[in-house]
mmCIF file of C-alpha atoms in Angstrom:
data_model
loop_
_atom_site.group_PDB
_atom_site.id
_atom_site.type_symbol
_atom_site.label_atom_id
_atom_site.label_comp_id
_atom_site.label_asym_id
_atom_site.label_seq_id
_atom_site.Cartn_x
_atom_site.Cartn_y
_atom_site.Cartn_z
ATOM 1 C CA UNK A 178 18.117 -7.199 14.005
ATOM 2 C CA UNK A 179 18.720 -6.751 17.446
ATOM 3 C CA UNK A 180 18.518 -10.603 18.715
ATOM 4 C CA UNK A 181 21.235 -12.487 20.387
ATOM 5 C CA UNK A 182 22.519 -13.986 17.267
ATOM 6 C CA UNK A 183 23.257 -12.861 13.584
ATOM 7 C CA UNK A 184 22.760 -15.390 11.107
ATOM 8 C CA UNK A 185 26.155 -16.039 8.608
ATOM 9 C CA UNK A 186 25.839 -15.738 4.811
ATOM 10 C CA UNK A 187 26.372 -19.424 4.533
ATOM 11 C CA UNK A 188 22.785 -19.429 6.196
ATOM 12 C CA UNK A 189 23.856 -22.506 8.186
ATOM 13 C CA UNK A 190 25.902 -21.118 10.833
ATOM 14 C CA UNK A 191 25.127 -18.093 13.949
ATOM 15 C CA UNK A 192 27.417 -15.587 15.055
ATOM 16 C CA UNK A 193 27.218 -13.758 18.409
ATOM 17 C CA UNK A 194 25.633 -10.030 17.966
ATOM 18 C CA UNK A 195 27.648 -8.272 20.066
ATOM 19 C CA UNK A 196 24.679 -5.322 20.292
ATOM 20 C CA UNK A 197 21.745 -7.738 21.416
ATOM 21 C CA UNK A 198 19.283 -5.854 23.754
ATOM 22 C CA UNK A 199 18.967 -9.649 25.786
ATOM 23 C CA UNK A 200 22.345 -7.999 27.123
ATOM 24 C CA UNK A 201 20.387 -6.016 29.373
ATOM 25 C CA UNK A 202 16.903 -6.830 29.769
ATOM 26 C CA UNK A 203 14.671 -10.074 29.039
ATOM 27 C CA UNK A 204 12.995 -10.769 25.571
ATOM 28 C CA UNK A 205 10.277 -12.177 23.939
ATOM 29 C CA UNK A 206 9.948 -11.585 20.135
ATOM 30 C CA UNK A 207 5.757 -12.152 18.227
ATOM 31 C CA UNK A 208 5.377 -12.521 14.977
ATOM 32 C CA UNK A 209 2.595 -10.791 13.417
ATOM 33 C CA UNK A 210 0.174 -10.281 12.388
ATOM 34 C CA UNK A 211 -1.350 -14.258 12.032
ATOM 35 C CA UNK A 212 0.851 -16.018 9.351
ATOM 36 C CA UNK A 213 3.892 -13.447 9.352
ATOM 37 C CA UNK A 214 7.113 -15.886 9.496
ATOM 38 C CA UNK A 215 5.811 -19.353 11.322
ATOM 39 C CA UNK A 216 2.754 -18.336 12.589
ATOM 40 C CA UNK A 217 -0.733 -19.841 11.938
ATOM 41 C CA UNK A 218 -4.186 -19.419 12.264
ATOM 42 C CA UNK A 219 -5.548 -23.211 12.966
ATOM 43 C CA UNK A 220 -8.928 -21.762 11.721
ATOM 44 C CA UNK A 221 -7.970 -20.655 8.311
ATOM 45 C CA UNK A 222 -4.547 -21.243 6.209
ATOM 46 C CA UNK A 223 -4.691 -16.763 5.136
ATOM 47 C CA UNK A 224 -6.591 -15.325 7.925
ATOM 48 C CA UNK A 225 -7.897 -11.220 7.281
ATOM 49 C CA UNK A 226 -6.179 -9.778 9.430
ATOM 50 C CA UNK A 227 -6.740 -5.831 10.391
ATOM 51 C CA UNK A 228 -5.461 -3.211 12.804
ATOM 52 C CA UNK A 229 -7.968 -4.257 15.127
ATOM 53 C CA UNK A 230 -7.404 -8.146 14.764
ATOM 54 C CA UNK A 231 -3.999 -7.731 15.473
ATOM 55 C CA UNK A 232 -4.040 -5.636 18.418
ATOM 56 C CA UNK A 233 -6.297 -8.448 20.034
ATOM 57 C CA UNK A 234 -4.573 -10.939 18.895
ATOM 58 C CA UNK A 235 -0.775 -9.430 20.100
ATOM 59 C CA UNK A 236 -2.863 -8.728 23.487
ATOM 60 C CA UNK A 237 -4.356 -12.439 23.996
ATOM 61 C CA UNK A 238 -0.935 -13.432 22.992
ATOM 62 C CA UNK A 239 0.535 -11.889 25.655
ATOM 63 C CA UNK A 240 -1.845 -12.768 28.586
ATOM 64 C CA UNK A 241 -1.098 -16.304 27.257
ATOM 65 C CA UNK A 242 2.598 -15.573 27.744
ATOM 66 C CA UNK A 243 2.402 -14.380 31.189
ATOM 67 C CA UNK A 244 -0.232 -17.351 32.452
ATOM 68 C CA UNK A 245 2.526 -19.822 31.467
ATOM 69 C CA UNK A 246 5.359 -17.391 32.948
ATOM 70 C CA UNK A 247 3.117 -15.417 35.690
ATOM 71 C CA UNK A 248 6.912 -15.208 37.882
ATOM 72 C CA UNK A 249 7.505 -12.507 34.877
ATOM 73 C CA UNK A 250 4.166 -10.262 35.343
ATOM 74 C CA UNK A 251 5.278 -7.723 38.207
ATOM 75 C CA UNK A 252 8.710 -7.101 35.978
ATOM 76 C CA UNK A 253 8.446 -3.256 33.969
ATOM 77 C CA UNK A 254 7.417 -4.174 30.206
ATOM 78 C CA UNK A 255 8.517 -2.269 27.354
ATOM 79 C CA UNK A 256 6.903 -2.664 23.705
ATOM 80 C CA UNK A 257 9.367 -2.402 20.470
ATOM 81 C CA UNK A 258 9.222 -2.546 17.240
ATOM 82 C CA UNK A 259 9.192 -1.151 13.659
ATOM 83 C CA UNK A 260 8.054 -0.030 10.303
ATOM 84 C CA UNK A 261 3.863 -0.899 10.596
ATOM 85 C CA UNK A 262 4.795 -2.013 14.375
ATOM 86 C CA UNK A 263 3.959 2.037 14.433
ATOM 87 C CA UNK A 264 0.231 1.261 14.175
ATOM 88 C CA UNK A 265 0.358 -2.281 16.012
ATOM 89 C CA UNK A 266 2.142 -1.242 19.353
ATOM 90 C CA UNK A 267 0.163 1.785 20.342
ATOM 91 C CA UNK A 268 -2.982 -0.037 19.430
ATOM 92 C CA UNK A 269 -1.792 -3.420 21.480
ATOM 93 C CA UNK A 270 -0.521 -0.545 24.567
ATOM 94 C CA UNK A 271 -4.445 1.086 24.701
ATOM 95 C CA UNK A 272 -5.426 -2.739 24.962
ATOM 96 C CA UNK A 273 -3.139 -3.193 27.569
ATOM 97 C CA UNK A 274 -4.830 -0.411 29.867
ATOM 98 C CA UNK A 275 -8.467 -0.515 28.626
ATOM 99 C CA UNK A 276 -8.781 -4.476 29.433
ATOM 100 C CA UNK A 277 -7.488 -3.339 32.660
ATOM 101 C CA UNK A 278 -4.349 -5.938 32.740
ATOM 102 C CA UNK A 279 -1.837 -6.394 35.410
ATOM 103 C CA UNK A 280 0.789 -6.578 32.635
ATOM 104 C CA UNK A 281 3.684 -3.750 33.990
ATOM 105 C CA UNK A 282 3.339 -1.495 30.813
ATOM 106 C CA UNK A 283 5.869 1.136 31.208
ATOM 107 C CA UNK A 284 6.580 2.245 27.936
ATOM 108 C CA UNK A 285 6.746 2.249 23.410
ATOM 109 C CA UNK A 286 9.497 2.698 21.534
ATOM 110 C CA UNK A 287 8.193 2.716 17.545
ATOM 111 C CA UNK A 288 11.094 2.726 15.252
ATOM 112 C CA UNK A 289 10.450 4.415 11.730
ATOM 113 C CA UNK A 290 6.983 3.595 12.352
ATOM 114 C CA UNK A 291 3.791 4.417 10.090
ATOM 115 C CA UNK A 292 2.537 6.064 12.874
ATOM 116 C CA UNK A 293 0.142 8.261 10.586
ATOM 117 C CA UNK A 294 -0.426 7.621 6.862
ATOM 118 C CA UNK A 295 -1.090 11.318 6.299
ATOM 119 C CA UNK A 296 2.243 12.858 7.238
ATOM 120 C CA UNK A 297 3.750 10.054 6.226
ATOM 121 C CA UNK A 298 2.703 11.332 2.518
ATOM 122 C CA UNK A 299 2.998 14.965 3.465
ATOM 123 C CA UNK A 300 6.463 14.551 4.380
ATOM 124 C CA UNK A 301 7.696 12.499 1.094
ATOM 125 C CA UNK A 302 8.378 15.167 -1.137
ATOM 126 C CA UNK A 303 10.302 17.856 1.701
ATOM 127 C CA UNK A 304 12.431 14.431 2.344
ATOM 128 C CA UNK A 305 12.884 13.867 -1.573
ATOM 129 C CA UNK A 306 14.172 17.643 -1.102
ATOM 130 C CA UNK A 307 16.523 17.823 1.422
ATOM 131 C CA UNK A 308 18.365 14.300 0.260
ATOM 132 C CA UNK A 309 18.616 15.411 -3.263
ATOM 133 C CA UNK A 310 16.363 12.928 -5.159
ATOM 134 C CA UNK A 311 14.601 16.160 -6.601
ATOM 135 C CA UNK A 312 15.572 19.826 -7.246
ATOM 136 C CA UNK A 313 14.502 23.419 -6.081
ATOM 137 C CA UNK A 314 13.376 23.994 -9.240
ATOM 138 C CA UNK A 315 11.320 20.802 -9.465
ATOM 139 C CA UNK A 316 9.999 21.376 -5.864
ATOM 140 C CA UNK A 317 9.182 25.081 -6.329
ATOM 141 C CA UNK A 318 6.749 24.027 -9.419
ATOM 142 C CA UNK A 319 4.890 21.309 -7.615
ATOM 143 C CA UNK A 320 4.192 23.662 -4.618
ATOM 144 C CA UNK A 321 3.467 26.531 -7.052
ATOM 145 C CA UNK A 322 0.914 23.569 -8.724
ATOM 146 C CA UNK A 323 -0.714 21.817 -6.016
ATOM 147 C CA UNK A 324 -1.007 24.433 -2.770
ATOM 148 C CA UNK A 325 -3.316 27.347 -2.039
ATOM 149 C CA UNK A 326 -1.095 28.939 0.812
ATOM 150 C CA UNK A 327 2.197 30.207 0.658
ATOM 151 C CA UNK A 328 4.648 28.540 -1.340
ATOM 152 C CA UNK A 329 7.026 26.748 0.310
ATOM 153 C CA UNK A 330 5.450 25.583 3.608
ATOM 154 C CA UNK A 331 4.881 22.130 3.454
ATOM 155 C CA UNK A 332 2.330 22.090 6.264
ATOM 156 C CA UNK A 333 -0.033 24.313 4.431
ATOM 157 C CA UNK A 334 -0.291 22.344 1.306
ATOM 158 C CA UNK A 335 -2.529 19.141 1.136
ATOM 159 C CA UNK A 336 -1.097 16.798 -2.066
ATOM 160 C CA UNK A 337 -4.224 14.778 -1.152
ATOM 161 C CA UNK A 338 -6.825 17.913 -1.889
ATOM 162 C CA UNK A 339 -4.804 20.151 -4.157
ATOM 163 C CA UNK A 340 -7.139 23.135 -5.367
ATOM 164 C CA UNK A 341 -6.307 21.631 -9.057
ATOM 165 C CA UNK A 342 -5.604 18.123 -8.270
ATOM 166 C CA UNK A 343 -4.978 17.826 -12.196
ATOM 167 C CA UNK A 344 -2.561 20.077 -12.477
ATOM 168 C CA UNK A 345 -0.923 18.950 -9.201
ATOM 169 C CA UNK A 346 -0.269 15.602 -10.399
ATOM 170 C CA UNK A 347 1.357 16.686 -13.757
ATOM 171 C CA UNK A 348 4.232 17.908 -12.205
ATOM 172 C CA UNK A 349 6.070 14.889 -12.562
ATOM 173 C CA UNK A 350 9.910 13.637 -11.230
ATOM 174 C CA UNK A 351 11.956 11.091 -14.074
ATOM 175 C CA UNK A 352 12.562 8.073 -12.823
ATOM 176 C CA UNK A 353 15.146 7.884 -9.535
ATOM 177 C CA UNK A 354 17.313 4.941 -9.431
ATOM 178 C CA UNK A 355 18.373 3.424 -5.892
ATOM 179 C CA UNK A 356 19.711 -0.043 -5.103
ATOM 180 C CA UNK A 357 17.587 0.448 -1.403
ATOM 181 C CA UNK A 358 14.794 2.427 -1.070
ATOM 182 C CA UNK A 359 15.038 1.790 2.916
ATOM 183 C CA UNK A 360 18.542 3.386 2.854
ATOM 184 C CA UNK A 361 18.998 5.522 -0.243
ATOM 185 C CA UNK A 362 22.372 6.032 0.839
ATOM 186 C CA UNK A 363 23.113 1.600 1.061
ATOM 187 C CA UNK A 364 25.053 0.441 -2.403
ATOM 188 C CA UNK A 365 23.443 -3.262 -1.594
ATOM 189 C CA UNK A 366 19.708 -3.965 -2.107
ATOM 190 C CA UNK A 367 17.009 -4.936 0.142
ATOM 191 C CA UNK A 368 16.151 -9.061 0.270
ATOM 192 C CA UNK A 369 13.272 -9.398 -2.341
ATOM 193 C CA UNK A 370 10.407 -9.833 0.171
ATOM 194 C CA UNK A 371 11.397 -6.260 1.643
ATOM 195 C CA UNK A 372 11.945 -4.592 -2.060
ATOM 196 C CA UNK A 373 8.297 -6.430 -2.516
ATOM 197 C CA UNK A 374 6.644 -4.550 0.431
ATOM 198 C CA UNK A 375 8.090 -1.446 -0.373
ATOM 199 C CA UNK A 376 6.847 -2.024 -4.478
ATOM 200 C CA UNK A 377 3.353 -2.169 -3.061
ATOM 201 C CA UNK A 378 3.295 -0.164 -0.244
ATOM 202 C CA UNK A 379 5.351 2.426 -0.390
ATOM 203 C CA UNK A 380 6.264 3.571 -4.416
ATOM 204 C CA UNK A 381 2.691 4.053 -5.043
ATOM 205 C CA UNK A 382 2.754 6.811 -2.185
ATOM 206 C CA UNK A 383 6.132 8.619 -4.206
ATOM 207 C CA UNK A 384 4.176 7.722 -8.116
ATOM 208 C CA UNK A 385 1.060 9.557 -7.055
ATOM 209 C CA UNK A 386 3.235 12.747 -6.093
ATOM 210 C CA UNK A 387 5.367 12.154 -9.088
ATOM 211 C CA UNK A 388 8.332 11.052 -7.794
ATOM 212 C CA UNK A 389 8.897 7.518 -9.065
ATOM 213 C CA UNK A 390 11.438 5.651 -7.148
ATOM 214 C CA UNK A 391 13.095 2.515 -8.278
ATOM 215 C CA UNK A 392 14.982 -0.205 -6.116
ATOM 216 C CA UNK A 393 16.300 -2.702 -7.818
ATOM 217 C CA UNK A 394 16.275 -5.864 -5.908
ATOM 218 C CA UNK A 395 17.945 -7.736 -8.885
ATOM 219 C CA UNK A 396 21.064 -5.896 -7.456
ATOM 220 C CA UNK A 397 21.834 -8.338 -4.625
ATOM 221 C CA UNK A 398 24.941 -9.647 -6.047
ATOM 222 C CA UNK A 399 26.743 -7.119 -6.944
ATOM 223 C CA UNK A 400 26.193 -3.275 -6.863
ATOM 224 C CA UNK A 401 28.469 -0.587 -8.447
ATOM 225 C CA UNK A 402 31.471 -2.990 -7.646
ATOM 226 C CA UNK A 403 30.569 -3.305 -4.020
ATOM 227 C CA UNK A 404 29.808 -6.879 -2.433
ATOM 228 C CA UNK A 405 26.662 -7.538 -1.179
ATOM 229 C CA UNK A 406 26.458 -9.652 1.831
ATOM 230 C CA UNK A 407 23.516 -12.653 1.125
ATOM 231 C CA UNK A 408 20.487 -13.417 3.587
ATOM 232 C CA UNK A 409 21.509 -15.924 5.363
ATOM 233 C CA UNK A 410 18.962 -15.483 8.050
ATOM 234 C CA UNK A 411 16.156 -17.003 5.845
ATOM 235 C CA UNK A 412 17.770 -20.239 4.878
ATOM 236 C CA UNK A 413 18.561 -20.623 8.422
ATOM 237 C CA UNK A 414 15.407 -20.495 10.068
ATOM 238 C CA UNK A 415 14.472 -23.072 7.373
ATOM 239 C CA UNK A 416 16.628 -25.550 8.521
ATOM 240 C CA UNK A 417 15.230 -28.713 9.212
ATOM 241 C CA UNK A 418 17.144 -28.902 13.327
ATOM 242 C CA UNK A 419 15.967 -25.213 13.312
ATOM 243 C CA UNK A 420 12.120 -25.527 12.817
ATOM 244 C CA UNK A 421 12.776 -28.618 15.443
ATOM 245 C CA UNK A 422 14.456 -26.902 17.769
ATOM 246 C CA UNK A 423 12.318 -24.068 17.567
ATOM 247 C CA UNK A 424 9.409 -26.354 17.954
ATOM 248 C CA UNK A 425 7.897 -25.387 14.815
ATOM 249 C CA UNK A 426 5.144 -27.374 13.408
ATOM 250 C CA UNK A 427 5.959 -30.123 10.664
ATOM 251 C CA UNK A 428 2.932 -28.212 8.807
ATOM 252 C CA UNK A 429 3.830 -24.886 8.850
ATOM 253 C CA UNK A 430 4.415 -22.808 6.085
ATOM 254 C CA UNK A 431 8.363 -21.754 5.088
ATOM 255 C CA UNK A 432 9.688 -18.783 7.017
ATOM 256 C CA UNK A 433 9.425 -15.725 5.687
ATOM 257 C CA UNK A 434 9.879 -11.788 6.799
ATOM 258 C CA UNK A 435 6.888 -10.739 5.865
ATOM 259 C CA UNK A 436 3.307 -12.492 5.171
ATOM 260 C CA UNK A 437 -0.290 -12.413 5.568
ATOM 261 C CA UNK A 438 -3.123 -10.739 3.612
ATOM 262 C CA UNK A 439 -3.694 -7.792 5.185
ATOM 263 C CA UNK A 440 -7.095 -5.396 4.803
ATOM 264 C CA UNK A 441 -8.382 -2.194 5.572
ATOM 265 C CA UNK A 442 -6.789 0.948 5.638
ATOM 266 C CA UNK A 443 -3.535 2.516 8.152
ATOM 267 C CA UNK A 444 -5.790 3.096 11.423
ATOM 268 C CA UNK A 445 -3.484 6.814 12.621
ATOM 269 C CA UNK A 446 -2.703 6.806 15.744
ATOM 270 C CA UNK A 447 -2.599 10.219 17.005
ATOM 271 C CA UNK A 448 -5.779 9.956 18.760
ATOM 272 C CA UNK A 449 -4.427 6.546 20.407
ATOM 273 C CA UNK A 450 -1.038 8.144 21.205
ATOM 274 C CA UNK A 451 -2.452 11.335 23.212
ATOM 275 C CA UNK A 452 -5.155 9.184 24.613
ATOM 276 C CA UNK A 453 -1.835 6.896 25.915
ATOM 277 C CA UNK A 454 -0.330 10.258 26.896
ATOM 278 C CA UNK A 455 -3.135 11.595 28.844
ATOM 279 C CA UNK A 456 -5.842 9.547 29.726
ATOM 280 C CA UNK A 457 -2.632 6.355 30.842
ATOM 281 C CA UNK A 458 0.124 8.144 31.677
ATOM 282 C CA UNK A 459 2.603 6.151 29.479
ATOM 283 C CA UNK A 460 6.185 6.030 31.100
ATOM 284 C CA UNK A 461 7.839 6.288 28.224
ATOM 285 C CA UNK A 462 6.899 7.294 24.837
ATOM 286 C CA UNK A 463 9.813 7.404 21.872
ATOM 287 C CA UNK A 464 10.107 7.853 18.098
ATOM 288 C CA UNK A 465 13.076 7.097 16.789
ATOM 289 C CA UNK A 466 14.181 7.583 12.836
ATOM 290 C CA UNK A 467 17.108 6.399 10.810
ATOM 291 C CA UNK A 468 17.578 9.380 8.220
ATOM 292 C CA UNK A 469 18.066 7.756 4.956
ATOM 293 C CA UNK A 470 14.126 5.941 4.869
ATOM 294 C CA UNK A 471 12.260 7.486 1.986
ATOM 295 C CA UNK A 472 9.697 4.811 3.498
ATOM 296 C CA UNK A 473 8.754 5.750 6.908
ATOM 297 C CA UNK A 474 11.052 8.994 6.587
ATOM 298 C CA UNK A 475 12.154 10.926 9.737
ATOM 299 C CA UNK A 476 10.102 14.094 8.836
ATOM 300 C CA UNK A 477 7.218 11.381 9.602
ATOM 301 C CA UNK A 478 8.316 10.931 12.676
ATOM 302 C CA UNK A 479 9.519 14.074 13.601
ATOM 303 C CA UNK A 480 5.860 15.838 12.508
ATOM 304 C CA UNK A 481 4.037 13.354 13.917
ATOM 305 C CA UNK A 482 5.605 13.853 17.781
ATOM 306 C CA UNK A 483 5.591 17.330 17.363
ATOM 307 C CA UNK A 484 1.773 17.214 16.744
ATOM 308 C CA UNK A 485 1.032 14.566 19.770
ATOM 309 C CA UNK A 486 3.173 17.838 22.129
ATOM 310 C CA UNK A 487 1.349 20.483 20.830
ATOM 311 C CA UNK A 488 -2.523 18.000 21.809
ATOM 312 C CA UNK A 489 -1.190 17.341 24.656
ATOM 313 C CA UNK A 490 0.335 20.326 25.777
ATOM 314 C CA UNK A 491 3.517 18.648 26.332
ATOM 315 C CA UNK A 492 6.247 21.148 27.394
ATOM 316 C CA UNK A 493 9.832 20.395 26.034
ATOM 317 C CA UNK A 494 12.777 19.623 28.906
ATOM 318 C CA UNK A 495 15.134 21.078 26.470
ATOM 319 C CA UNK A 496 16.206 22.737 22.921
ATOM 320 C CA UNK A 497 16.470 19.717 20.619
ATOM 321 C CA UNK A 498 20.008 18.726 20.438
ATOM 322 C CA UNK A 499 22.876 16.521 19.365
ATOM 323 C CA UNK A 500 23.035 12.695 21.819
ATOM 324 C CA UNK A 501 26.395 10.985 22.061
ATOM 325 C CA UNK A 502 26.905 7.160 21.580
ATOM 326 C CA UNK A 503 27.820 5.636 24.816
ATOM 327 C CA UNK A 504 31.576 3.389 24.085
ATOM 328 C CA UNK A 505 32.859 5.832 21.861
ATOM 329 C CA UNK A 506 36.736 6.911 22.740
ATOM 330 C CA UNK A 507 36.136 9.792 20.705
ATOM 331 C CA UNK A 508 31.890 10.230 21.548
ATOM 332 C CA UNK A 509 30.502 9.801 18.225
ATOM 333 C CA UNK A 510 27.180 11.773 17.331
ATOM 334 C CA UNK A 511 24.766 9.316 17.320
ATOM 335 C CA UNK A 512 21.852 11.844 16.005
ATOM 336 C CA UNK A 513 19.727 14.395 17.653
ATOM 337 C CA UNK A 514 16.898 14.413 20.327
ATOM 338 C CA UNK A 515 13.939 16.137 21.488
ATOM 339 C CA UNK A 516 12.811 15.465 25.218
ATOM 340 C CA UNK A 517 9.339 16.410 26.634
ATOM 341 C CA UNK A 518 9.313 16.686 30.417
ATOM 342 C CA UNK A 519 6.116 13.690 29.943
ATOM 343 C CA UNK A 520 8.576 10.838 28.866
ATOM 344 C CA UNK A 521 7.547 12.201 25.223
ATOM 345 C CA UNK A 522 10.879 11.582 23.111
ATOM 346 C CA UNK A 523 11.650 12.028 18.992
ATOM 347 C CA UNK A 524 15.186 10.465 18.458
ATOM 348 C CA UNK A 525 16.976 11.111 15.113
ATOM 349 C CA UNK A 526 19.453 8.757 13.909
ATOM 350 C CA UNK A 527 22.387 9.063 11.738
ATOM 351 C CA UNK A 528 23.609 7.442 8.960
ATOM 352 C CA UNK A 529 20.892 4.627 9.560
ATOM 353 C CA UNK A 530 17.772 3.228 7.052
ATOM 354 C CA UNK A 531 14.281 2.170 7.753
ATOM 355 C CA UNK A 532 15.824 -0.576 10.053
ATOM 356 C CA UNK A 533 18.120 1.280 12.680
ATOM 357 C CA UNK A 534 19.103 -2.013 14.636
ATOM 358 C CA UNK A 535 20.613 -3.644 11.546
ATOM 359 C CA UNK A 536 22.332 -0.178 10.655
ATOM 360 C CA UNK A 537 23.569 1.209 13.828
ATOM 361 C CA UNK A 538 23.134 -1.336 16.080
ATOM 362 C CA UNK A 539 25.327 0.556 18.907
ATOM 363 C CA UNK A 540 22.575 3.520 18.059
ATOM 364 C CA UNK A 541 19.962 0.984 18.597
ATOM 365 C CA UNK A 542 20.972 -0.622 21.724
ATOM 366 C CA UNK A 543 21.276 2.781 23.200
ATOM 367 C CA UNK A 544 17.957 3.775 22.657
ATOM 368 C CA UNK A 545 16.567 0.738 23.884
ATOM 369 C CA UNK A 546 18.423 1.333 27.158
ATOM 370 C CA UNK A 547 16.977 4.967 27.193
ATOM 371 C CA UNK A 548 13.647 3.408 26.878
ATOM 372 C CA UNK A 549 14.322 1.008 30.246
ATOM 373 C CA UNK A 550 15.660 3.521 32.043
ATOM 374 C CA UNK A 551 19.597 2.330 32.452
ATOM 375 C CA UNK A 552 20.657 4.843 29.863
ATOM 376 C CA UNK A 553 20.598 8.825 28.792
ATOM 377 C CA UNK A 554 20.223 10.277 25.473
#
């Protein structure tokens, strides 16, 4: 998404990304958790890998990094990432300053992250709302059935707890047909390992409030008359010179995006992130949301930083407002932004899905130079 290369459909050949953040700052890309694309356990062929497991392992990683490259430990470090990197990267931060390591932490940047599994179902159906995928009418009777408070406010009704949870979950959405669940807006489908994630991750989360979503990842050809460009960043990394050049094991599994078994439940991090806030004095803290996710939707991400300001007692810098893309002739809006005068930052992106690098890449870049500090929003 945002590496130096983009790989063509032909899946044999590279072409230059001309929005690579290795433009302005130095990178180093993990894979994980253990098993995730071509990495291994040497214990175990499917380690169980938790929230916990991960963060240590993502932290020993790192110290391993920086023994072989200890020229790079006094440079400002910056974590990225997205989707369930929401959980991994504040976790791997807090390990960063409770081991009490001389890595240069300065700041998180969590893209449509899972940062907590309970807005992140609390904010499904107001998103189903406000993009159409359900109507007033519809909305009004599920409130009416499954909240105690006053009708309509979304924060005062718990789909998890409903007084009649029967009745609640009766109040049921037909079927909604999308080609990409990650953008509902995108006329081409997701590659089948993503459409697989979201199948078992996500749709149960929209079923259980009666809002059954289907992407059709059968679609990749050709959707309502529109082509489809084709993966060609698996095939690549398959490549016999590319696993060599990459110095991948002759053992190791086939690359894939995602991978792993994967137990326990989403670990929240809202005590992590105000613990990162307060107790660490994090640099730089930003959320940032393409607006057409119905996975990790922006009301997620929005609720959830508004929550961290109000346990922190964050202060906003300024009214939440429109950012401009940096390039533009004409200065495009590239979304809208809420500061906190602690580095605290919720970014809101337009016209982009679950993964904002691959969608707006000029968006993406920008926001990544925010984060480093060359760069306003």
């Amino acid at each position: 998404e945002n590496g130096p290369f983009r790989a063509n459909e032909d899946g044999k050949t590279l072409s230059l990304h001309d929005f690579a953040w290795n433009k302005v700052a130095n990178m180093v890309y993990m894979e994980s958790p253990v098993s995730t694309g071509f990495s291994y356990d040497e214990t175990t062929k499917e380690p169980d890998n938790t929230d916990e497991s991960t963060a240590n392992d993502n932290y020993l990683a790192l110290e391993s990094f920086f023994q072989k490259y200890p020229h790079l430990k006094k440079n400002p470090f910056y974590i990225t990432g997205e989707s369930y990197a929401g959980v991994y990267i504040p976790m791997l931060a807090t390990e960063i300053f409770k081991r009490k390591s001389t890595i240069n932490l300065k700041g998180l940047a969590v893209g449509n992250g899972l940062l907590n599994a309970f807005d992140d179902y609390m904010s499904s159906i107001d998103f189903a709302l406000g993009h159409g995928l359900v109507t007033t009418d519809w909305y009004a009777k599920k409130i009416e059935a499954c909240c105690q408070s006053t009708p309509g406010v979304q924060h005062e009704c718990n789909f998890l707890k409903a007084p009649n949870m029967t009745k609640c979950i009766q109040v049921i959405r037909p079927p909604i047909s999308t080609p990409n669940a990650y953008n509902i807006y995108d006329n081409c489908s997701p590659d089948l390992y993503l459409n697989a994630v979201y199948n078992k991750h996500f749709k149960p989360r929209y079923e259980s409030l009666g809002i059954k979503i289907i992407s059709n990842a059968q679609n990749a050809g050709k959707v309502n008359k529109v082509k489809c460009p084709k993966n060609g960043h698996t095939p690549y990394l398959n490549l016999p010179a590319v696993r060599k050049a990459l110095h991948v094991r002759e053992d190791a599994k086939r690359w894939t995006g995602c991978g792993g078994n994967y137990g326990g439940g989403v670990t929240s991090q809202v005590n992590t992130t105000i613990e990162l806030i307060q107790k660490y004095k994090i640099g730089k803290y930003v959320v940032y949301n393409g607006d057409f996710d119905t996975a990790c939707t922006f009301l997620l991400g929005q609720r959830f930083v508004d929550g961290i300001a109000v346990n922190t007692n964050s202060k906003k810098a300024e009214d939440y407002r429109q950012w401009k893309e940096d390039g533009t002739p004409d200065g495009a809006i590239g979304g809208f932004v809420q500061h906190y005068e602690n580095g605290l930052t919720f970014v809101l992106v337009r016209g982009a899905g679950h993964m904002v690098p691959e969608d707006k890449p000029e968006a993406a870049l920008q926001i990544f130079k925010y984060l480093i500090g060359i760069s306003k929003l």
